[in-house]
Coordinates of C-alpha atoms in Angstrom, one line a residue:
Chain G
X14 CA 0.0 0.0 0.0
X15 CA 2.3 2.6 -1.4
X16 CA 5.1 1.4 1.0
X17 CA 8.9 0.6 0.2
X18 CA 8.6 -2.7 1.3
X19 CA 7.6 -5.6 -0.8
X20 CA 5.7 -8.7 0.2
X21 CA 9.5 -10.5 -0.8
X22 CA 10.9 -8.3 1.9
X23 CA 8.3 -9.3 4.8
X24 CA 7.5 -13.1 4.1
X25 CA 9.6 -15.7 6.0
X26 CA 13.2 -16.3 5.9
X27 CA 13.7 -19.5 4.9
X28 CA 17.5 -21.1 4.4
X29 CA 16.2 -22.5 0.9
X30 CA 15.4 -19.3 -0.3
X31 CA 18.8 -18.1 -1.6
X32 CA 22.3 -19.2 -2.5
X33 CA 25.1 -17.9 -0.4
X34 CA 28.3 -16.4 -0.8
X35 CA 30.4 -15.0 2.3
X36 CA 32.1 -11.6 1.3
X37 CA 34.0 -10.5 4.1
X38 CA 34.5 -10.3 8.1
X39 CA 34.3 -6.6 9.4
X40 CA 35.2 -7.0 13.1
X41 CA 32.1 -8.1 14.7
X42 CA 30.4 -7.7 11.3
X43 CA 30.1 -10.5 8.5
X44 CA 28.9 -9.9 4.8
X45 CA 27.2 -12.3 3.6
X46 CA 25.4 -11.8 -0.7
X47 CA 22.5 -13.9 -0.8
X48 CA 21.1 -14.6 -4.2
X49 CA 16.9 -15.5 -4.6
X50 CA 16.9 -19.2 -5.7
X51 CA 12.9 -17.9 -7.2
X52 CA 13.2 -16.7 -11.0
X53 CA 10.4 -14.3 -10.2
X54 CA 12.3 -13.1 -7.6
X55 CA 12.5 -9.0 -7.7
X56 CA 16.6 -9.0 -6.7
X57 CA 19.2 -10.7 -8.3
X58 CA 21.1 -10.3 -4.9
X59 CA 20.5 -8.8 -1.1
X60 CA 23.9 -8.2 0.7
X61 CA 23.4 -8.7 4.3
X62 CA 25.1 -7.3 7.4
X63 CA 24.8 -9.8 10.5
X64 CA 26.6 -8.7 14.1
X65 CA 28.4 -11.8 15.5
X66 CA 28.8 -10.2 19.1
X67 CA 25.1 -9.7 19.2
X68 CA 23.6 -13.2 18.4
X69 CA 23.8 -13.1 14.5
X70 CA 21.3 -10.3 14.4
X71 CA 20.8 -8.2 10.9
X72 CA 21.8 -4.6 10.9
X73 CA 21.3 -3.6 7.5
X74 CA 20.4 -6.0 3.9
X75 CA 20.6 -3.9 0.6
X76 CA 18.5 -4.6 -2.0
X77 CA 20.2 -4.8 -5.6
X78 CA 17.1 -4.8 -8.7
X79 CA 17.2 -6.7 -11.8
X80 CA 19.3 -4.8 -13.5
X81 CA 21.7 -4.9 -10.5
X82 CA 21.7 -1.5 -9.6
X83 CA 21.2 -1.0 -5.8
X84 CA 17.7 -0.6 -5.1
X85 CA 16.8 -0.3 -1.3
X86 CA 18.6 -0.4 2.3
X87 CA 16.8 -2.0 4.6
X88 CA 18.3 -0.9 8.6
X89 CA 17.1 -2.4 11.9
X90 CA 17.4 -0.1 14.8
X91 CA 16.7 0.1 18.6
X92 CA 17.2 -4.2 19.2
X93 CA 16.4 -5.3 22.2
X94 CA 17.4 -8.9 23.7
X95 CA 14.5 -10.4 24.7
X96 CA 14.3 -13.8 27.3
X97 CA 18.7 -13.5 26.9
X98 CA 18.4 -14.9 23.3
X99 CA 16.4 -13.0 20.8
X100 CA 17.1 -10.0 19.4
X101 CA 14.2 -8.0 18.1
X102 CA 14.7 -4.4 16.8
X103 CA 12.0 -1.9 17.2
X104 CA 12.4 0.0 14.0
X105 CA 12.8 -0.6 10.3
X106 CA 13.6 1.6 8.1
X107 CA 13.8 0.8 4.8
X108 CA 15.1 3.7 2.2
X109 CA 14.7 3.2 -1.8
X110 CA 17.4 4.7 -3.2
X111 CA 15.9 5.0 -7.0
X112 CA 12.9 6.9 -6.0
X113 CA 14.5 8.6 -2.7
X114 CA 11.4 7.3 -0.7
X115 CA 11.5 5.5 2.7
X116 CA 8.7 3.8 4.7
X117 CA 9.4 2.8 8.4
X118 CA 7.9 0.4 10.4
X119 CA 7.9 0.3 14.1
X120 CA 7.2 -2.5 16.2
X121 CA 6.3 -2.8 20.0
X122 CA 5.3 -5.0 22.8
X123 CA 7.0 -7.6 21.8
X124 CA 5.8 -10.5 23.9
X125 CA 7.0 -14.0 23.8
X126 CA 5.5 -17.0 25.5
X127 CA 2.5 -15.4 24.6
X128 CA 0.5 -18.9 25.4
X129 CA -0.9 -19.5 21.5
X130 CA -1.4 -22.8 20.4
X131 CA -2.6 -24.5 17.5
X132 CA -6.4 -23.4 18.1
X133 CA -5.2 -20.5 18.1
X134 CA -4.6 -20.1 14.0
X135 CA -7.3 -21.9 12.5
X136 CA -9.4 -19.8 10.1
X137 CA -12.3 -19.5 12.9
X138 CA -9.5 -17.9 15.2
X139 CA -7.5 -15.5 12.8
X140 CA -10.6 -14.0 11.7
X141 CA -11.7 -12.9 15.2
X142 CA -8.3 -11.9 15.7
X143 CA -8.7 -9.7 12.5
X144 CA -11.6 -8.2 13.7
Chain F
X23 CA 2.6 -17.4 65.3
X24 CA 1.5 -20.6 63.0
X25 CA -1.5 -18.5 62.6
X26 CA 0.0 -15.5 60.9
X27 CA 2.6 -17.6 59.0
X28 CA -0.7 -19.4 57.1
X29 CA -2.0 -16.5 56.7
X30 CA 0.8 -15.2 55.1
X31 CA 1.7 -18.0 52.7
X32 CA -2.5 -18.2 51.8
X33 CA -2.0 -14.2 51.0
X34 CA 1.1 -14.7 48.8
X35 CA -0.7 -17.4 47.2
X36 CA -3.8 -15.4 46.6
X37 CA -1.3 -12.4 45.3
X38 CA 0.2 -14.7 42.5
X39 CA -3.1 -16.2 41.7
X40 CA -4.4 -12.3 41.5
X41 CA -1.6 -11.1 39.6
X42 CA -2.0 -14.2 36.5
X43 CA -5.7 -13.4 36.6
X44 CA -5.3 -9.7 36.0
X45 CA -3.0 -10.6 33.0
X46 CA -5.6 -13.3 32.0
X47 CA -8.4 -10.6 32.2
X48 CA -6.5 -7.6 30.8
X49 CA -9.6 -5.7 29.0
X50 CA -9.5 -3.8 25.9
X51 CA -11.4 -1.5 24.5
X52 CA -11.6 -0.1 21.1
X53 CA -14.0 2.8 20.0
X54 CA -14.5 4.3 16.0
X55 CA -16.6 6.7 14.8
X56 CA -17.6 7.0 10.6
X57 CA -19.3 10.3 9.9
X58 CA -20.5 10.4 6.1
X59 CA -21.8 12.5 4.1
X60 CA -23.1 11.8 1.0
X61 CA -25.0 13.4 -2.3
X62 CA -26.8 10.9 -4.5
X63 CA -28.5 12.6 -8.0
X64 CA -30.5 10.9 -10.2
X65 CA -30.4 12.9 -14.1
X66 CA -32.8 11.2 -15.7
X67 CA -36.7 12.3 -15.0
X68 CA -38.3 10.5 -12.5
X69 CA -40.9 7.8 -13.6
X70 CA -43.3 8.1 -10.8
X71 CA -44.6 11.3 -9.4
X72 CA -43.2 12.7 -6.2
X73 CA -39.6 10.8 -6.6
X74 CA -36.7 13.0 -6.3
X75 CA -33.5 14.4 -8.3
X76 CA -31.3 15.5 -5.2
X77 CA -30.7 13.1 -1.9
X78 CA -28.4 15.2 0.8
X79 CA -27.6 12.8 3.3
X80 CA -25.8 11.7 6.5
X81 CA -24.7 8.6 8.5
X82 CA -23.2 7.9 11.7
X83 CA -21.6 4.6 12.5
X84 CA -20.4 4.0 15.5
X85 CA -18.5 0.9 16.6
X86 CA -17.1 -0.3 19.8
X87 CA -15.3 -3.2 21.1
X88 CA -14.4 -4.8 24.6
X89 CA -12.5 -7.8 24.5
X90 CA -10.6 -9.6 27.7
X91 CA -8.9 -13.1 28.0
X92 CA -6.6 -12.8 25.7
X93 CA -9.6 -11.6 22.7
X94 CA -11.3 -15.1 23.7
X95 CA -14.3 -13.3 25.1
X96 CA -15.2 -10.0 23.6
X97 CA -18.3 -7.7 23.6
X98 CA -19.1 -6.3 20.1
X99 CA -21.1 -3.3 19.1
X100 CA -22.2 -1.4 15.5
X101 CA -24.5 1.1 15.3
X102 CA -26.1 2.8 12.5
X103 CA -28.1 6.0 11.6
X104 CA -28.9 7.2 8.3
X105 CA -31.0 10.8 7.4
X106 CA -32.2 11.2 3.7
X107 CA -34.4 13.3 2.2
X108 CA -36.7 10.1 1.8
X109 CA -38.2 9.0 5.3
X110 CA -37.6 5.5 4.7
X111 CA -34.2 5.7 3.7
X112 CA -34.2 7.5 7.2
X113 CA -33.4 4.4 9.5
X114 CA -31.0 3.6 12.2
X115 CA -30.2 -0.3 13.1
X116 CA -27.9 -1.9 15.7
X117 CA -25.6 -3.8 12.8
X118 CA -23.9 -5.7 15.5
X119 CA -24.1 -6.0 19.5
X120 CA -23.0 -9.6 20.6
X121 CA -20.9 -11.5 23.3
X122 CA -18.7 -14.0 21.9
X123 CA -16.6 -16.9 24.0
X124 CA -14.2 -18.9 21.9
X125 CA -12.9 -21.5 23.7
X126 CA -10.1 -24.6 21.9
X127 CA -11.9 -25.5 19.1
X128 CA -15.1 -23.7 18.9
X129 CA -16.7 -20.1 19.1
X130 CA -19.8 -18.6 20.7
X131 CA -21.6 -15.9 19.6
X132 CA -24.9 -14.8 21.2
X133 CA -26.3 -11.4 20.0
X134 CA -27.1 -9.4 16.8
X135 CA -24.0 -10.1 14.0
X136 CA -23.5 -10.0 10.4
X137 CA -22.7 -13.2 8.8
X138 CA -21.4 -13.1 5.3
X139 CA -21.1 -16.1 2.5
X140 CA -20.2 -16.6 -0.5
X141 CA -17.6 -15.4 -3.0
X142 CA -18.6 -14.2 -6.5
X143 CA -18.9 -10.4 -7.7
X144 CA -21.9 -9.7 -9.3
X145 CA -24.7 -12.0 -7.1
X146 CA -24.5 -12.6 -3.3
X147 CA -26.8 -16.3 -4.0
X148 CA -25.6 -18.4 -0.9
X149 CA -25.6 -15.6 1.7
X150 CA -29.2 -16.2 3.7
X151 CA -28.5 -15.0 7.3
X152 CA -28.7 -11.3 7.3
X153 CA -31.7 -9.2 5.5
X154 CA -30.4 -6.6 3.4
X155 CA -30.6 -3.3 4.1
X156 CA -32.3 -2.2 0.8
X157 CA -32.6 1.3 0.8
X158 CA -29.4 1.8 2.2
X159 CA -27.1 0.7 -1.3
X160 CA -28.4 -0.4 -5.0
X161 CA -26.2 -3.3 -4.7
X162 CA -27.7 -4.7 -1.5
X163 CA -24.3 -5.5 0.1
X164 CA -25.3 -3.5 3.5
X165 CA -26.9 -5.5 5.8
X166 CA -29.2 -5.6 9.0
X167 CA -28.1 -7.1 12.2
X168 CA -29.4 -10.3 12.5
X169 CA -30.4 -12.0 16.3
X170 CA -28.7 -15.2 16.6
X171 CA -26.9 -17.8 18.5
X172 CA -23.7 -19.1 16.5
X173 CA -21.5 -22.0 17.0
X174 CA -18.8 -22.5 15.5
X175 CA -16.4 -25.8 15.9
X176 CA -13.2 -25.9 13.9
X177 CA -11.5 -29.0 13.2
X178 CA -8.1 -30.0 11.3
X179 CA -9.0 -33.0 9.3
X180 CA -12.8 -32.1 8.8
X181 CA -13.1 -28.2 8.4
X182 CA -15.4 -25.9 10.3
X183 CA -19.0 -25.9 11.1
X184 CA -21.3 -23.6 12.0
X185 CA -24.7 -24.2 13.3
X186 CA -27.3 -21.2 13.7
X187 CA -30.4 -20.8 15.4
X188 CA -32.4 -17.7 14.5
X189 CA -34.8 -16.3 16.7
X190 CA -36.3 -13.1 14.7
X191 CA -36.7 -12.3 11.0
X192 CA -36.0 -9.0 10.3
X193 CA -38.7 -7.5 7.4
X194 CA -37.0 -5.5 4.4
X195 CA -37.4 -1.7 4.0
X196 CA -38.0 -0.3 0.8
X197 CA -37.9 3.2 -0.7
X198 CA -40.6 5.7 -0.2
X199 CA -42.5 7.8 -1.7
X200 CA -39.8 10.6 -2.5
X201 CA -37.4 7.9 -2.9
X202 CA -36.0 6.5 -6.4
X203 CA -35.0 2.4 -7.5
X204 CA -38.8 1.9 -6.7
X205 CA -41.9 0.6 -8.2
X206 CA -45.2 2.7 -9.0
X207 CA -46.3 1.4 -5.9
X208 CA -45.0 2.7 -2.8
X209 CA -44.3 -0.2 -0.3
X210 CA -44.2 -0.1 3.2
X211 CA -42.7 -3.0 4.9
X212 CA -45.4 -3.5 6.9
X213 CA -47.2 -4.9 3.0
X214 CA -45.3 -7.7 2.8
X215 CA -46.8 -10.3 5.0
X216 CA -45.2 -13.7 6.5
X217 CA -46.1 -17.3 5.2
X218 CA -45.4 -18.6 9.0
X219 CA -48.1 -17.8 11.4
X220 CA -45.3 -17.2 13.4
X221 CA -44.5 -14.0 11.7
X222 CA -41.2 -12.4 12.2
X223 CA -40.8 -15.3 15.5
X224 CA -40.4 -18.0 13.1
X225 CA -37.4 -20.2 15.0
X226 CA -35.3 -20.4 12.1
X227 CA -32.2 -22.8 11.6
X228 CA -29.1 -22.5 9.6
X229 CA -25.8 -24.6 8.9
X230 CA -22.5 -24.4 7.4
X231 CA -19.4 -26.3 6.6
X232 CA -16.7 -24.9 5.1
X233 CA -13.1 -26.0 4.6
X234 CA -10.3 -26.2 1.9
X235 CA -8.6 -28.8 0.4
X236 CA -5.4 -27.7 -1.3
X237 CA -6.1 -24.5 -3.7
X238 CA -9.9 -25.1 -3.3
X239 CA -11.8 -23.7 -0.6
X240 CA -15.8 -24.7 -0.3
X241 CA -18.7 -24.4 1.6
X242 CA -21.9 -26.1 2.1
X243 CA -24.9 -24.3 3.4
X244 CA -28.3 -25.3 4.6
X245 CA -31.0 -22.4 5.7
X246 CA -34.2 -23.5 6.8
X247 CA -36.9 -20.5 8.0
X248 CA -38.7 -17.3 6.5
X249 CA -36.7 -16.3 3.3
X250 CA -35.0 -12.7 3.6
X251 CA -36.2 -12.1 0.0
X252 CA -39.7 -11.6 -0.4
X253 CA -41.4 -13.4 -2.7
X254 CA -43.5 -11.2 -5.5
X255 CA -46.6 -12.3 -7.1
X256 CA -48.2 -10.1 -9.7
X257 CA -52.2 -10.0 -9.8
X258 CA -53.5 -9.6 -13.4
X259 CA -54.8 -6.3 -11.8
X260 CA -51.2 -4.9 -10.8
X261 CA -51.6 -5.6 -7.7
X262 CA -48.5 -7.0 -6.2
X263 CA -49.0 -9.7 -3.3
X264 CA -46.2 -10.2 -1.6
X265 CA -44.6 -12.1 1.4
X266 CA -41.6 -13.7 3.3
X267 CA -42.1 -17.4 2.4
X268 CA -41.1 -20.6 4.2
X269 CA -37.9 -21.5 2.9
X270 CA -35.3 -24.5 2.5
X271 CA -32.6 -23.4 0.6
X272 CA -29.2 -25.2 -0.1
X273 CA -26.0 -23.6 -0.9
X274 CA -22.6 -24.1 -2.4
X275 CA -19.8 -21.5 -3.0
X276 CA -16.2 -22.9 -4.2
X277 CA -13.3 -21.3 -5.0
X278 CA -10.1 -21.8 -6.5
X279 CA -7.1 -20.1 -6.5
X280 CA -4.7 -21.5 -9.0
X281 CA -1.7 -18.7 -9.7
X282 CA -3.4 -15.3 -10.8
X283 CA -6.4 -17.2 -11.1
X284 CA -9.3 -17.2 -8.8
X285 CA -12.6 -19.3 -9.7
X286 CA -15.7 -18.7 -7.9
X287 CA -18.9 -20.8 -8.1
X288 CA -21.9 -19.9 -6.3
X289 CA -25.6 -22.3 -6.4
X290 CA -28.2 -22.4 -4.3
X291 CA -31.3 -24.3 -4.8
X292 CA -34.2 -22.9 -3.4
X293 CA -37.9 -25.2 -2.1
X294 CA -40.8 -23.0 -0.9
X295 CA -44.4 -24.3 -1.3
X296 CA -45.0 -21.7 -4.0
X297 CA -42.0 -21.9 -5.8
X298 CA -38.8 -24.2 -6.2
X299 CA -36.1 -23.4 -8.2
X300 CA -32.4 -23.2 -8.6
X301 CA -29.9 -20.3 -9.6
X302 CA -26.4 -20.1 -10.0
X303 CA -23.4 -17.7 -10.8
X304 CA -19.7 -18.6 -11.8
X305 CA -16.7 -17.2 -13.2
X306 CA -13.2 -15.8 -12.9
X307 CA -10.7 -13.1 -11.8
X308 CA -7.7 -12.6 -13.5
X309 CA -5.2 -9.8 -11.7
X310 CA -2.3 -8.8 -13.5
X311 CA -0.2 -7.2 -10.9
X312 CA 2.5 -5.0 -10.1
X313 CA 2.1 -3.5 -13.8
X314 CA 5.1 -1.8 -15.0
X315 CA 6.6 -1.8 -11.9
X316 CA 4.6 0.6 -10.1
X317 CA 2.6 -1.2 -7.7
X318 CA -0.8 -1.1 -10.0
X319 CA -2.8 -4.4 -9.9
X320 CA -5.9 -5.0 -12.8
X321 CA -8.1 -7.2 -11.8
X322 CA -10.3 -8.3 -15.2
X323 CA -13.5 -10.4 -13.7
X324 CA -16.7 -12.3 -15.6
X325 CA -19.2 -14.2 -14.2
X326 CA -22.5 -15.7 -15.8
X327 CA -25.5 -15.3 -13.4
X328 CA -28.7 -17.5 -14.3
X329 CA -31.7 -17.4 -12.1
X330 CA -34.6 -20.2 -12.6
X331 CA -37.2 -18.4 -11.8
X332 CA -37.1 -16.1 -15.0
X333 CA -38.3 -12.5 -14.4
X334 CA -39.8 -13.2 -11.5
X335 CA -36.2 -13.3 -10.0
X336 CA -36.2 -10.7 -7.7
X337 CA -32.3 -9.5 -8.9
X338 CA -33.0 -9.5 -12.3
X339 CA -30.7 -11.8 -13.0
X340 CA -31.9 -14.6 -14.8
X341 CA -29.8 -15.3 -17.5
X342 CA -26.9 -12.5 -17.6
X343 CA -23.2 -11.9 -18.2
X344 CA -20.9 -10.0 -15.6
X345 CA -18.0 -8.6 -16.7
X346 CA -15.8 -6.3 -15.0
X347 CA -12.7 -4.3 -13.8
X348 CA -11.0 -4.1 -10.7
X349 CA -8.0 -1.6 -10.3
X350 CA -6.2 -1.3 -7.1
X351 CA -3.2 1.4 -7.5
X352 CA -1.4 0.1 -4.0
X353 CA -0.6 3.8 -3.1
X354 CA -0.2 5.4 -0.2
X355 CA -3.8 6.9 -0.6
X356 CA -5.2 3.1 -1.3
X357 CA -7.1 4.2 -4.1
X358 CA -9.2 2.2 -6.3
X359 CA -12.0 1.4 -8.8
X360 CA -14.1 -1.1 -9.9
X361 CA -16.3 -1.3 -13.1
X362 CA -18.7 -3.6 -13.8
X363 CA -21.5 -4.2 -16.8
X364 CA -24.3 -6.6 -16.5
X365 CA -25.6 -7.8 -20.3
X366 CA -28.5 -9.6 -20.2
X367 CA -28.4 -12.3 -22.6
X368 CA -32.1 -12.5 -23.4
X369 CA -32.7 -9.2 -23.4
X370 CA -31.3 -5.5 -24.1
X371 CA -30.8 -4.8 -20.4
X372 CA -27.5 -3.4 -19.8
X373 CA -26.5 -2.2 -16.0
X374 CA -23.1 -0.5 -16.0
X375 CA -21.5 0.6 -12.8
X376 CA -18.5 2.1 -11.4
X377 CA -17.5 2.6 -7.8
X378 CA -14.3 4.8 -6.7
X379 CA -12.5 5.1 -3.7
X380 CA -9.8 7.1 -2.4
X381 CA -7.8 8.2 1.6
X382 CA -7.6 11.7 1.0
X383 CA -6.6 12.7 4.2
X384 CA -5.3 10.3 7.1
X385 CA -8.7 9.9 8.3
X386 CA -10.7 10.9 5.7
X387 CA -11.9 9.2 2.4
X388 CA -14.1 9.9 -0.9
X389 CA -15.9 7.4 -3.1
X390 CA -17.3 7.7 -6.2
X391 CA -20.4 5.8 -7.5
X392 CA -22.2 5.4 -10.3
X393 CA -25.0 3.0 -11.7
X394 CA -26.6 3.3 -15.1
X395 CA -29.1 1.8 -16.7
X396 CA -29.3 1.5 -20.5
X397 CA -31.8 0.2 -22.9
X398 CA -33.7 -1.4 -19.6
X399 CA -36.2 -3.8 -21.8
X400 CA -39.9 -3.1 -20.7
X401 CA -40.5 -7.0 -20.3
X402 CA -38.0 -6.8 -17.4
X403 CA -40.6 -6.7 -14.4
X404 CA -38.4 -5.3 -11.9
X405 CA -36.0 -3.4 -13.7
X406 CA -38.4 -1.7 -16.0
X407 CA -39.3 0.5 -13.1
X408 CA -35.8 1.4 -12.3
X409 CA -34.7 2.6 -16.0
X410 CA -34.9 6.2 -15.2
X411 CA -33.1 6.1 -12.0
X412 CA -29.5 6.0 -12.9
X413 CA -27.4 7.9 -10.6
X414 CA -24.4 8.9 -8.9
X415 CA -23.4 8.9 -5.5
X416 CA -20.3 11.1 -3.9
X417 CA -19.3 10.3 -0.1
X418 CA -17.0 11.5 2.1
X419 CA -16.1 9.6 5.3
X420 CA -14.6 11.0 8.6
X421 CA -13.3 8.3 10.6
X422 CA -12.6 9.5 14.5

């Protein structure tokens, strides 16, 4: 809806998604370009920025287009550790570079062992959670 | 000294037990308020005396929500009012106010509620629960709150089903005298009388399954009680007799989504003691999306709609093609359009219609409506009344 990010950009992250190809070790920092294994894929590559000292966590991905020409920057700000393990950033800003637009989402109340379980996510239970 | 040490450890206990409770029964509430405005002109010359060119009107719709337990258990409340320049467009109706308990694997819902089936365009066939709120829209997609006790179980292997009991029918309001997309005769809803002695406290019973299976999603429906549609019956004389009949009436509605692809299917067959017949509508949606690049999906729909009855069909549409456009421009201001032409096949009848909308300021939206009627064929019993009532409508919506 007129936002920078694209369905691609907010749908799972699944290991069989892309190729990978470690680029370099910046300090606490690792690069790490990971090519879309889907043809109808928008990228032909994201580079990705993880922070070793901080449990792996993504500080920035760009977003190279078809034509390979760097598209967007997505940043994660203001992480918190949450439970000693996961990191979860409050704020993501992602800036497209080509149109010189940025959308950014923030997140809150973050809440883990929230209780769900499966009867919680059949169709019945996600539409009165829509509501 | 025992003494105070079991009162002690009772009082922690209790302050543990207290403190999961509270988060267990954290309430929330939500509150929204739509305030419309809206200007509806009909340009053609009215066909009956005392109908109107110019409707000025206004509608409030307040909702308001209490849920606790985690949203397991909520409170649920729409409201309604509506001022036209024709009294009987002038209503106001509680759309929802239930208490629902959902509990594992099944849901409760005791209270007035809108229920919604069904998944073509151009014909709502399967959809039985709610009346529709006739004066209020030309396509008949508002409804009225409808008293009811739902139960819903969901299961993995088997799909969901929902049993209704119905307690009150509610009777179907039609335009008045000042009021256009009526016939010669002005009818009041009090006319329309009820097969069942019972009247509008006819007990009525309704069912449901529904599940998918892969890219196909489909429902089966059963409705057994006084028909929301009321049943016309033409007197040599013109004198219309007319009244909520007795109704079974089974339902299917199947979809498939198969890449850009979605198929819907929609038949109902219908058994009262004065009629029986069946009626169906299918077709397909084809979106193109993200069009050059810029976010723009095209939608291109058609559906065939064929009605048993004939003209007696109370939509009109008894043997007619759909075909239609739905453009959704993904921007920040979520704007879109849809146009849509209904040809009849036996006929000339051509209904074409266009709807608009648009967020023009963060609270605030505009939509655009138009219907038109062209070449309406005089042997069209209902429709023939409404061929000089094309119109357009202009709203704009403050949400608070």
């Amino acid at each position: 809806m007129g936002s920078e990010f694209a369905y691609e950009d907010l749908s799972s992250q699944e290991i069989e998604k892309y190729s990978y190809k470690f680029l370099e070790e910046k300090g606490d920092l690792l690069i790490v370009e990971q090519d879309p294994t889907d043809p109808k894929s928008g990228y032909t590559r994201r580079i990705v920025t993880y922070n070793k000292g901080k449990g792996y966590r993504i500080e920035k991905v760009e977003f190279y287009d078809r034509k390979n020409a760097l598209l967007k920057t997505l940043k994660y700000t203001d992480y918190n550790v949450y439970k000693k393990k996961f990191w979860r950033a409050k704020t993501f800003t992602m800036v497209n570079h080509q149109s010189n637009k940025e959308t950014i989402l923030n997140f809150r109340n973050y809440d883990f062992d929230a209780g769900l379980t499966e009867d919680d996510f059949t169709q019945v239970a996600l539409k009165r959670a829509g509501r | 000294m025992k003494y105070y040490i079991v009162v002690l450890l009772m009082s922690l206990g209790l302050i543990t037990q207290a403190q999961t409770e509270k988060k267990k029964k954290k309430f929330k509430q939500e509150f929204e308020l739509e305030i419309e405005g809206e200007y509806r002109y009909f340009f053609d010359d009215a066909a009956f005396p005392d109908q109107k060119d110019h409707f000025p009107a206004l509608s409030i719709q307040p909702e308001y929500s209490l849920s606790w337990n985690r949203g397991r258990e909520s409170i649920n409340a729409i409201g309604f009012l509506r001022v036209d320049q024709d009294d009987s467009r002038t209503h106001w109706d509680i759309r929802e106010l239930y208490y629902q308990k959902a509990k594992g694997k099944w849901e409760l819902s005791i209270g007035a509620k809108k229920v919604y089936w069904g998944v073509a365009e151009s014909n709502h066939l399967v959809d039985v629960i709610n009346q529709t709120d006739q004066v209020e829209t030309f396509d008949g997609e508002e409804k009225l709150g409808q008293p009811m006790v739902q139960y819903s179980y969901s299961t993995d292997k088997y799909g969901t089903f929902d049993l209704f009991y119905l307690p009150y029918h509610r009777r179907r309001t039609f335009a008045g005298k000042y009021g256009r997309l009526r016939f010669g005769e002005v009818i009041d809803k009090d006319d329309i009388k009820y097969e069942s002695a019972a009247e509008e406290f006819r007990q009525d019973f309704a069912f449901r399954w529904s599940h998918y299976f892969g890219i196909m999603d489909i429902g089966v429906s059963h409705f057994y009680g006084s028909g929301r549609e009321p049943l016309f019956a033409f007197k040599p004389n013109g004198e219309i007799n007319s009244f909520y009949p007795v109704m079974n009436q089974t339902g299917l509605d199947l979809q498939i989504t198969h890449s850009a692809f979605l198929w819907k299917f929609e038949t109902i067959y219908r058994d009262t003691e004065s009629q029986d017949f069946f009626a169906l509508v299918g077709g397909v949606e084809y979106t193109f999306s993200n069009i050059k690049k810029k976010g723009i999906d095209i939608g291109v729909l058609g559906e065939y709609l064929y009605d048993e009855r004939g003209k007696y069909a109370l939509s009109a549409l008894q043997n007619d093609v759909f075909f239609g456009s739905r453009i959704a421009f993904n921007d920040s201001h979520d704007t879109s359009i849809l146009f849509g032409g209904i040809l009849d096949l036996d006929k000339e009848t051509r209904i074409v219609s266009v709807e608009a909308s648009r967020r023009i300021r963060n609270s605030v939206t505009a939509e655009i409506e138009g219907r038109f009627f062209s070449k309406v064929d005089s042997e069209e019993l209902i429709f023939s009344n409404f061929k000089q009532d094309s119109f357009l409508r202009i709203s704009i919506s403050k949400y608070l």
